[in-house]
PDB file of N, CA and C in Angstrom:
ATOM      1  N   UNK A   1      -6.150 -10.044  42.667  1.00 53.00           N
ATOM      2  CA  UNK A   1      -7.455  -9.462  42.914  1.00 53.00           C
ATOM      3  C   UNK A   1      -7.595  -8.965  44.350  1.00 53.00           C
ATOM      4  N   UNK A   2      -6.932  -9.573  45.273  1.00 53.00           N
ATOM      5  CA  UNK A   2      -6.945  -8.956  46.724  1.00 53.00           C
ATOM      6  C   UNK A   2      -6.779  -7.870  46.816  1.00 53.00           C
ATOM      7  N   UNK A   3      -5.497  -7.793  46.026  1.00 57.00           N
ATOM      8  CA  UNK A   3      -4.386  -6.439  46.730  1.00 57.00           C
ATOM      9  C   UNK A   3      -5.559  -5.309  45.868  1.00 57.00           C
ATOM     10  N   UNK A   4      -5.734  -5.612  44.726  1.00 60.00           N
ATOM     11  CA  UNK A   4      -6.921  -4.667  43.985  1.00 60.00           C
ATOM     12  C   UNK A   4      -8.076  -4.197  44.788  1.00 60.00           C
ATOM     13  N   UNK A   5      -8.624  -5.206  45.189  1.00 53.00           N
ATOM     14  CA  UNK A   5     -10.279  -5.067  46.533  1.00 53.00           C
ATOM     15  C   UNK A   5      -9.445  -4.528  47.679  1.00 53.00           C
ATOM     16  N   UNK A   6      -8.124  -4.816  48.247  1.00 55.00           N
ATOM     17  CA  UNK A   6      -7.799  -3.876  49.612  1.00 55.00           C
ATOM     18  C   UNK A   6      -7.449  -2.449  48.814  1.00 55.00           C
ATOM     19  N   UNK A   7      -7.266  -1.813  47.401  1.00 58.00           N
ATOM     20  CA  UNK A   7      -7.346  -0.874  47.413  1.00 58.00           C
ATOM     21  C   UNK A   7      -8.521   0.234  46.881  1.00 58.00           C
ATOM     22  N   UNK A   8      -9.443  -0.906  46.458  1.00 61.00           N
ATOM     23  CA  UNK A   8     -10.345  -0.314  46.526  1.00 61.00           C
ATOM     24  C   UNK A   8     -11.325  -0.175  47.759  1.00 61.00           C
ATOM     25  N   UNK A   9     -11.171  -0.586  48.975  1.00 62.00           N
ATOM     26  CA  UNK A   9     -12.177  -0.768  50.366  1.00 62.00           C
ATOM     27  C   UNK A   9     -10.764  -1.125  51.362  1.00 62.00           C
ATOM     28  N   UNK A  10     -10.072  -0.108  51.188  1.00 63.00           N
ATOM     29  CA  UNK A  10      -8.895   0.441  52.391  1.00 63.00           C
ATOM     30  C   UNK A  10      -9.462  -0.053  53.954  1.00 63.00           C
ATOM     31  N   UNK A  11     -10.851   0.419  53.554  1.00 84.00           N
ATOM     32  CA  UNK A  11     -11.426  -0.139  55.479  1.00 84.00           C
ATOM     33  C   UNK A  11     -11.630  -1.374  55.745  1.00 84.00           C
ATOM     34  N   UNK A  12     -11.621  -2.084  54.686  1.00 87.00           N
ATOM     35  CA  UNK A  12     -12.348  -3.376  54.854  1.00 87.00           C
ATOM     36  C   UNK A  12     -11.627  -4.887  55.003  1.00 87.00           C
ATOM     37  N   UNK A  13     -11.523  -5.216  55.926  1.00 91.00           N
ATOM     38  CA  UNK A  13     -10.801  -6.443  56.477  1.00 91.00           C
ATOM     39  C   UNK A  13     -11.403  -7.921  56.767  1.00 91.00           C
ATOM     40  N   UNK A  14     -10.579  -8.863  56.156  1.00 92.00           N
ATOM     41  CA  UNK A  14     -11.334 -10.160  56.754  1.00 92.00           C
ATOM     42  C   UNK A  14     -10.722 -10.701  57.966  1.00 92.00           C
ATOM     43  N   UNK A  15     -11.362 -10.793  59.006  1.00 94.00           N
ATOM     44  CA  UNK A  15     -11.329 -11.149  60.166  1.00 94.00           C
ATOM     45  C   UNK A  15     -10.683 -12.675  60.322  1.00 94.00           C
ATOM     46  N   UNK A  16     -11.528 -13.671  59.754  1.00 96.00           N
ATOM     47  CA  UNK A  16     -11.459 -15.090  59.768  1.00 96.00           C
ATOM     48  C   UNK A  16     -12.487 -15.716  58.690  1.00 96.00           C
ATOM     49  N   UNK A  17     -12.229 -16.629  58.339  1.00 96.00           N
ATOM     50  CA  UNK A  17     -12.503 -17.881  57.356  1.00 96.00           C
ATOM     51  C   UNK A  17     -11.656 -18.841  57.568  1.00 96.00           C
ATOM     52  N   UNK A  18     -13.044 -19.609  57.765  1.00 96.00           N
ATOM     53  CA  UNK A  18     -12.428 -21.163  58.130  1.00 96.00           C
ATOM     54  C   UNK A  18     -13.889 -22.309  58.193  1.00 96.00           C
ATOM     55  N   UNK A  19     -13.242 -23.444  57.899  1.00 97.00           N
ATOM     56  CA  UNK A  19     -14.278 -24.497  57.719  1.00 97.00           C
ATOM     57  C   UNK A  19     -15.363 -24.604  58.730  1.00 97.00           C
ATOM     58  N   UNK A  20     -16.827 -24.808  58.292  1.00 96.00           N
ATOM     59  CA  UNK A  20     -17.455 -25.302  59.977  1.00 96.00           C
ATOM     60  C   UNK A  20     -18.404 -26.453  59.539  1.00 96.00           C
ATOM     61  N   UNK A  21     -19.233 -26.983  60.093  1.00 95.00           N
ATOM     62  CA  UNK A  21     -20.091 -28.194  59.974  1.00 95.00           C
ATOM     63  C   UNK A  21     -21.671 -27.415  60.517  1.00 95.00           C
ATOM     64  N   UNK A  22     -22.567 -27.252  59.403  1.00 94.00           N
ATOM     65  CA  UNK A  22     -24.042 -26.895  60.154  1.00 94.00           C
ATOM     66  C   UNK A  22     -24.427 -28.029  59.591  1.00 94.00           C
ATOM     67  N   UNK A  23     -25.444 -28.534  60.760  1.00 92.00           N
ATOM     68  CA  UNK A  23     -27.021 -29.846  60.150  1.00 92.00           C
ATOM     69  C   UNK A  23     -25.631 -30.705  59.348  1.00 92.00           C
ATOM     70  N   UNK A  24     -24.849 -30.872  59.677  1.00 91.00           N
ATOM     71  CA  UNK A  24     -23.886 -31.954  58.882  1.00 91.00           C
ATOM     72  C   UNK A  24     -23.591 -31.684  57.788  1.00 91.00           C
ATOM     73  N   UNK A  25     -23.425 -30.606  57.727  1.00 94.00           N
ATOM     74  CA  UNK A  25     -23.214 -30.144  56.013  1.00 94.00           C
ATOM     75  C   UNK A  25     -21.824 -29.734  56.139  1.00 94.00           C
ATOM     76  N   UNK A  26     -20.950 -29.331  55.324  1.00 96.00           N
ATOM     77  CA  UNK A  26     -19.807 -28.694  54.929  1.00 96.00           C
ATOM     78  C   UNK A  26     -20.148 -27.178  54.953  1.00 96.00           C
ATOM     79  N   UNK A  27     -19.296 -26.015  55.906  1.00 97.00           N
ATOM     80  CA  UNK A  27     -19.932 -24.505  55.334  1.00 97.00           C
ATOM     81  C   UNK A  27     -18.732 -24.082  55.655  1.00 97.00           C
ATOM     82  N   UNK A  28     -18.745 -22.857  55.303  1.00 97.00           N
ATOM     83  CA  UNK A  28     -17.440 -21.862  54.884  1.00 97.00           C
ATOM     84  C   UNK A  28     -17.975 -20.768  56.135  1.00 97.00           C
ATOM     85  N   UNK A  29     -17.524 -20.386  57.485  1.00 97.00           N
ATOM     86  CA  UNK A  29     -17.605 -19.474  57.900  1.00 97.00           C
ATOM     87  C   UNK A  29     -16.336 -17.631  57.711  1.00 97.00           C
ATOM     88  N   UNK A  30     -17.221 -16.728  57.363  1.00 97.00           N
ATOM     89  CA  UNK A  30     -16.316 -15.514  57.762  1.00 97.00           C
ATOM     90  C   UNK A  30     -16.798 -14.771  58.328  1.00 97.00           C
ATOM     91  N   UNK A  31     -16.004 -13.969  58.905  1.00 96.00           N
ATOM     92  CA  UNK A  31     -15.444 -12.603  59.347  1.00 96.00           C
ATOM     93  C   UNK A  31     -14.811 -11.684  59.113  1.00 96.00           C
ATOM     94  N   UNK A  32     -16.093 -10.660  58.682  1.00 95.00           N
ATOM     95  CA  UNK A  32     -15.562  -9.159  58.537  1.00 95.00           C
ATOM     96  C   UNK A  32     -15.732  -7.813  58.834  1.00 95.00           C
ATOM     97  N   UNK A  33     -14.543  -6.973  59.017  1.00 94.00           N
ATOM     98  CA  UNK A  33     -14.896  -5.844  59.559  1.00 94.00           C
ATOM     99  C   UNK A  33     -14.711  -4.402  58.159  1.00 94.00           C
ATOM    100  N   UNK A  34     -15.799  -3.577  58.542  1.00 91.00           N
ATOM    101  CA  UNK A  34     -15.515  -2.499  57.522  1.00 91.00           C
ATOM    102  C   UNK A  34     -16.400  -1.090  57.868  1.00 91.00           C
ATOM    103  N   UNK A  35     -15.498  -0.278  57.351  1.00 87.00           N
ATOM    104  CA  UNK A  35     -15.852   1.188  58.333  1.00 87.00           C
ATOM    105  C   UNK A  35     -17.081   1.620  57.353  1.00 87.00           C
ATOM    106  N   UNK A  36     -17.711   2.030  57.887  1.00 83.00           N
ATOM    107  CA  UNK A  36     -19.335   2.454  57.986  1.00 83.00           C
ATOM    108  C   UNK A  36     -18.986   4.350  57.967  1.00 83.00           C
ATOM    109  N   UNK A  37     -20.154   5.541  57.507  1.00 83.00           N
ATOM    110  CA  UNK A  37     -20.233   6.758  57.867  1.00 83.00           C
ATOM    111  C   UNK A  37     -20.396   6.856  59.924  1.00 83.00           C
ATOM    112  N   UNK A  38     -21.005   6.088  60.246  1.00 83.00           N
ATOM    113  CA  UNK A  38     -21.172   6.145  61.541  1.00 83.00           C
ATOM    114  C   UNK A  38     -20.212   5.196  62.695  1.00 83.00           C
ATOM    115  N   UNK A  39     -19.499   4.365  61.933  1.00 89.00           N
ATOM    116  CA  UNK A  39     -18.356   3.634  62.657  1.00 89.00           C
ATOM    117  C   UNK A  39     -18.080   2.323  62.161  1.00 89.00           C
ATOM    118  N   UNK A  40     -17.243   1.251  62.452  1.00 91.00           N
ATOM    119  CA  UNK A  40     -17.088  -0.038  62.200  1.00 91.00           C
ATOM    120  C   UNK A  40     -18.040  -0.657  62.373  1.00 91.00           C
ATOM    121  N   UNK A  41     -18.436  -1.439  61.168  1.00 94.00           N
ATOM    122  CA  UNK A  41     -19.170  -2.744  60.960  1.00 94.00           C
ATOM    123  C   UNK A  41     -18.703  -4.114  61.313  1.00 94.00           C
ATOM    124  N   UNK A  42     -19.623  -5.300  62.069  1.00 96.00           N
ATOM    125  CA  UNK A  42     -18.903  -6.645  61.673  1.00 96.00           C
ATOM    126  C   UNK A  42     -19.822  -7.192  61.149  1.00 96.00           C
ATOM    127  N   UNK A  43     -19.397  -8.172  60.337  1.00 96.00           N
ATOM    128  CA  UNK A  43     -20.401  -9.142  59.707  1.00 96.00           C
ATOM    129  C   UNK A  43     -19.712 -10.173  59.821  1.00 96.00           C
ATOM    130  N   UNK A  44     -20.598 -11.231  59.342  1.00 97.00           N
ATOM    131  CA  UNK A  44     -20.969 -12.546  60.057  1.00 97.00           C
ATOM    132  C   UNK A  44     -20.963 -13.305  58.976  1.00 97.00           C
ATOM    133  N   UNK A  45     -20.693 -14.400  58.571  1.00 97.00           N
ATOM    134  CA  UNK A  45     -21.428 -14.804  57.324  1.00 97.00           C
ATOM    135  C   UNK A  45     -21.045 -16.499  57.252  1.00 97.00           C
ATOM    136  N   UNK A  46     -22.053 -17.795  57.232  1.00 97.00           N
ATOM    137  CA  UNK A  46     -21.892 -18.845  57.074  1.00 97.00           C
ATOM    138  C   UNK A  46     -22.587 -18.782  55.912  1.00 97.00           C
ATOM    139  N   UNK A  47     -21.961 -20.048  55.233  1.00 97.00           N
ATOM    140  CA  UNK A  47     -22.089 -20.335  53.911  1.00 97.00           C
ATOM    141  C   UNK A  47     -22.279 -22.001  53.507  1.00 97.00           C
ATOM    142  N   UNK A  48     -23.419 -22.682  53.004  1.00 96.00           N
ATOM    143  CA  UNK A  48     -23.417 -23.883  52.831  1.00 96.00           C
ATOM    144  C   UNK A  48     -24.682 -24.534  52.194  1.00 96.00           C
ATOM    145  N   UNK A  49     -24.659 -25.469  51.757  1.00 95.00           N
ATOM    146  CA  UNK A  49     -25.734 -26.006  50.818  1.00 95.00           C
ATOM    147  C   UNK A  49     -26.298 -27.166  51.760  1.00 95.00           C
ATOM    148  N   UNK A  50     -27.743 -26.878  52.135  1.00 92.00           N
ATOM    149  CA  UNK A  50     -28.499 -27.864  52.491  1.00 92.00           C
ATOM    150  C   UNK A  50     -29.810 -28.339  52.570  1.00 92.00           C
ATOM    151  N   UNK A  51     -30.142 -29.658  51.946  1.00 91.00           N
ATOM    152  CA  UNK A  51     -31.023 -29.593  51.319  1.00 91.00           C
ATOM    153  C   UNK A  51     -31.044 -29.429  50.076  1.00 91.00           C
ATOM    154  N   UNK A  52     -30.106 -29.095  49.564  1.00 92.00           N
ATOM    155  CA  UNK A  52     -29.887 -28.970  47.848  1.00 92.00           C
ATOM    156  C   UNK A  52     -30.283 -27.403  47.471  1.00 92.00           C
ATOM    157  N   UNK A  53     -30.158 -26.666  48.918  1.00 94.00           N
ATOM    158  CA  UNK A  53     -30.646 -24.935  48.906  1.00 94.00           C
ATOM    159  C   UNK A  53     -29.542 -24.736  48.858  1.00 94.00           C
ATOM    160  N   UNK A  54     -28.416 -23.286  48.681  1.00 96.00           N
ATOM    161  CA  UNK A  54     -27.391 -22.581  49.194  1.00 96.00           C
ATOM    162  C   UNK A  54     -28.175 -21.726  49.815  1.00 96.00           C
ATOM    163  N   UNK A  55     -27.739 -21.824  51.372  1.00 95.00           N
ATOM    164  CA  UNK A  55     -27.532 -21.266  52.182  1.00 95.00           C
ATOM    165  C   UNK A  55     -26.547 -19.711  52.477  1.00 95.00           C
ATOM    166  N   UNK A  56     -27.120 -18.647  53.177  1.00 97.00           N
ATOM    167  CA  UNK A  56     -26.457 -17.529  53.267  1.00 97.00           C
ATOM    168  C   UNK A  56     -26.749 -17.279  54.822  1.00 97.00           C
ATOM    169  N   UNK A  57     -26.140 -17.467  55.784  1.00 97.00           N
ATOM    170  CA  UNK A  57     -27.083 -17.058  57.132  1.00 97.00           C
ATOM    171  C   UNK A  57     -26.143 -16.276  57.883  1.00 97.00           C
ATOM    172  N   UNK A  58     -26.433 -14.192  57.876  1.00 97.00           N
ATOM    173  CA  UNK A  58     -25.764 -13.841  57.782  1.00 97.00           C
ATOM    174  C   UNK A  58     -26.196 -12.276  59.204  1.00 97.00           C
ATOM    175  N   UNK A  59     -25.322 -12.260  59.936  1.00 97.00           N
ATOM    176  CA  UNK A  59     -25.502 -11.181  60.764  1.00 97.00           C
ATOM    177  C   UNK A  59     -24.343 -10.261  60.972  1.00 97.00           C
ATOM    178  N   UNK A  60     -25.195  -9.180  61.057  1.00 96.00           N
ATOM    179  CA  UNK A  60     -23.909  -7.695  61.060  1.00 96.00           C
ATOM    180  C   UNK A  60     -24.642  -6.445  62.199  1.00 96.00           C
ATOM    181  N   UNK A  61     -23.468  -6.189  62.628  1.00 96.00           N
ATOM    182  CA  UNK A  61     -23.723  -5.253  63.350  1.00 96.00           C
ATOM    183  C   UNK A  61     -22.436  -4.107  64.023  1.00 96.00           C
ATOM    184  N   UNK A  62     -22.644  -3.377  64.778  1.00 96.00           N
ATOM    185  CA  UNK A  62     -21.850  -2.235  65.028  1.00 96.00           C
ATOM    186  C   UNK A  62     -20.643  -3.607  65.439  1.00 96.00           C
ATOM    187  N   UNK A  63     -19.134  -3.438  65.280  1.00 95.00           N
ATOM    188  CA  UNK A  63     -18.178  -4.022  65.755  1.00 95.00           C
ATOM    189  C   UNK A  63     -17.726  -3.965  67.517  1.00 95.00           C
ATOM    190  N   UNK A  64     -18.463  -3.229  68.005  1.00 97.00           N
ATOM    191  CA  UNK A  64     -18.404  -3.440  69.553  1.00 97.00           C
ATOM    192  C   UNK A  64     -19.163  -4.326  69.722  1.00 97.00           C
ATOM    193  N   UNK A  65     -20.357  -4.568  69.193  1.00 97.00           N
ATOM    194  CA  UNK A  65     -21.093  -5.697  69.160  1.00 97.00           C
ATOM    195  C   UNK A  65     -21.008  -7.483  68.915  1.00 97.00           C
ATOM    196  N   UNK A  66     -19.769  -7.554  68.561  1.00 97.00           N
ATOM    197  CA  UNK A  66     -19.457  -8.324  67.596  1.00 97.00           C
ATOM    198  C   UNK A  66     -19.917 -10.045  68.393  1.00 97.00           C
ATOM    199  N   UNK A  67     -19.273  -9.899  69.976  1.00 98.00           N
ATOM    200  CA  UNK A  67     -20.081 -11.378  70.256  1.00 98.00           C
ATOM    201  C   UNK A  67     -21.002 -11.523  70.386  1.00 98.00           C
ATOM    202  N   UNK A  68     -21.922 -10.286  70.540  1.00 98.00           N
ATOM    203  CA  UNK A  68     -23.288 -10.812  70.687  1.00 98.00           C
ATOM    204  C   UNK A  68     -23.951 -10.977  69.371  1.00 98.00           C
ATOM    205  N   UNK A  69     -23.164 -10.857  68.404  1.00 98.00           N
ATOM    206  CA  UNK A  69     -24.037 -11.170  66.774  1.00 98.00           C
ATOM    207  C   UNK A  69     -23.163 -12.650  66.334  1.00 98.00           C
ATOM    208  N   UNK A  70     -21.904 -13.561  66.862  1.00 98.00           N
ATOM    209  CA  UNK A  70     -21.753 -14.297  66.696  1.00 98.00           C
ATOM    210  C   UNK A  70     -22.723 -15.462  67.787  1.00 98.00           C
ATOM    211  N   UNK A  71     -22.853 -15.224  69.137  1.00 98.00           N
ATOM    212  CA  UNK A  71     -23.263 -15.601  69.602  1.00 98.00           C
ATOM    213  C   UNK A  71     -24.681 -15.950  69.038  1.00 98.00           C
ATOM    214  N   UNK A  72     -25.153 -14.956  68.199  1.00 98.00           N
ATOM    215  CA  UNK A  72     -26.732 -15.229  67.480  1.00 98.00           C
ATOM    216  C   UNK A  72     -26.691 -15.975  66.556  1.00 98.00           C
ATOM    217  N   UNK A  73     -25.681 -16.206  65.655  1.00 98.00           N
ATOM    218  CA  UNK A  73     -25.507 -16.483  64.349  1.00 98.00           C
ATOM    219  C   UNK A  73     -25.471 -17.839  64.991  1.00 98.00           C
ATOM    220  N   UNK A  74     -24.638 -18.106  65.681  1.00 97.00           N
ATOM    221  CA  UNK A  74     -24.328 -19.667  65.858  1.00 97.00           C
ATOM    222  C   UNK A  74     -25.448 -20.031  66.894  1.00 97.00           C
ATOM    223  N   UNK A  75     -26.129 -19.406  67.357  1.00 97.00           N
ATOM    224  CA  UNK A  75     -27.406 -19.976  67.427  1.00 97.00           C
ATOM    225  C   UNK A  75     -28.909 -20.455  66.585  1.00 97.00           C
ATOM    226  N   UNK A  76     -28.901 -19.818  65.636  1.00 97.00           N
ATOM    227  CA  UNK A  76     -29.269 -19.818  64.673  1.00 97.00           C
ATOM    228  C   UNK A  76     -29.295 -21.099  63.899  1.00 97.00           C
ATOM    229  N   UNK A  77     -27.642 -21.032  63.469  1.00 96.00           N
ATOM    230  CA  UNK A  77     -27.116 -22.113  62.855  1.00 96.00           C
ATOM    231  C   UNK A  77     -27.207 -23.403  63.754  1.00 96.00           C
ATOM    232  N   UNK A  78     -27.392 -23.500  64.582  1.00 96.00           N
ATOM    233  CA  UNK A  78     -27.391 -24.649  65.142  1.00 96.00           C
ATOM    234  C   UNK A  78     -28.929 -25.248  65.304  1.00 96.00           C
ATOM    235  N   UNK A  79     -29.582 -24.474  65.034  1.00 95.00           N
ATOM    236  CA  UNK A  79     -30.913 -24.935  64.835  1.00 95.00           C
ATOM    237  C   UNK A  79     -31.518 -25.409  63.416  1.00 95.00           C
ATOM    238  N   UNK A  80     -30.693 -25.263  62.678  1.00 93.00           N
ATOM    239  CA  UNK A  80     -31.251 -25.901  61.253  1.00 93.00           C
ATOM    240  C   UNK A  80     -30.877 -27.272  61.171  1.00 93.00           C
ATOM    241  N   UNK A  81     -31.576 -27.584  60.230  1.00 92.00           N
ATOM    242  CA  UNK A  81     -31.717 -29.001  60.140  1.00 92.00           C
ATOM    243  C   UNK A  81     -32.027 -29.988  58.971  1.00 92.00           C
ATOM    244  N   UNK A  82     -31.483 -31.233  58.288  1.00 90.00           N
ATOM    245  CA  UNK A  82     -31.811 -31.654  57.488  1.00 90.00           C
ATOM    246  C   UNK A  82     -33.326 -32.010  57.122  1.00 90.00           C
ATOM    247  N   UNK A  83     -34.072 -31.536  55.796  1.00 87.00           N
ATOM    248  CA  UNK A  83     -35.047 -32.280  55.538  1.00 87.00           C
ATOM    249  C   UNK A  83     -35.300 -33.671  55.170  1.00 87.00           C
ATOM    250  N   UNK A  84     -35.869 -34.680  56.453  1.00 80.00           N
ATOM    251  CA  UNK A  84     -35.866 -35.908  55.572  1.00 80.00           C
ATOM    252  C   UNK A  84     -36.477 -36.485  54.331  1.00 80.00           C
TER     253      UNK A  84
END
């Protein structure tokens, strides 16, 4: 199915995925880049259930941009929190 999705979205690359911990939860962080009419995209994307919600907490922006939308994201994320 990869090699199928890299030929259907030739532009579109995953950056990184890898485990992270928000509010003590288990989440799936990625990274990806993909060409846009006006230039490269990055997106952002943590992934995790908390609270018994799934979670999507997700930022994108032009790819020159890219630390200052991780820098947000993981600010973000670091502010959530379990409901007691």
């Amino acid at each position: 199915r990869i090699g199928e999705s890299r030929a259907r979205w030739p532009n579109f690359s995953v950056l990184f995925e890898h485990a992270a911990i928000i509010a003590e939860s288990e989440a799936i962080d990625v990274g990806t880049r993909w060409r846009h009419d006006e230039g490269m995209v990055y997106t952002r994307q943590l992934h995790t259930v908390l609270n018994g919600v799934w979670l999507i907490l997700t930022g994108e922006t032009a790819l020159e941009d890219r630390e200052l939308c991780d820098r947000t994201v993981d600010h973000v994320a670091a502010s959530l929190r379990r409901i007691q």
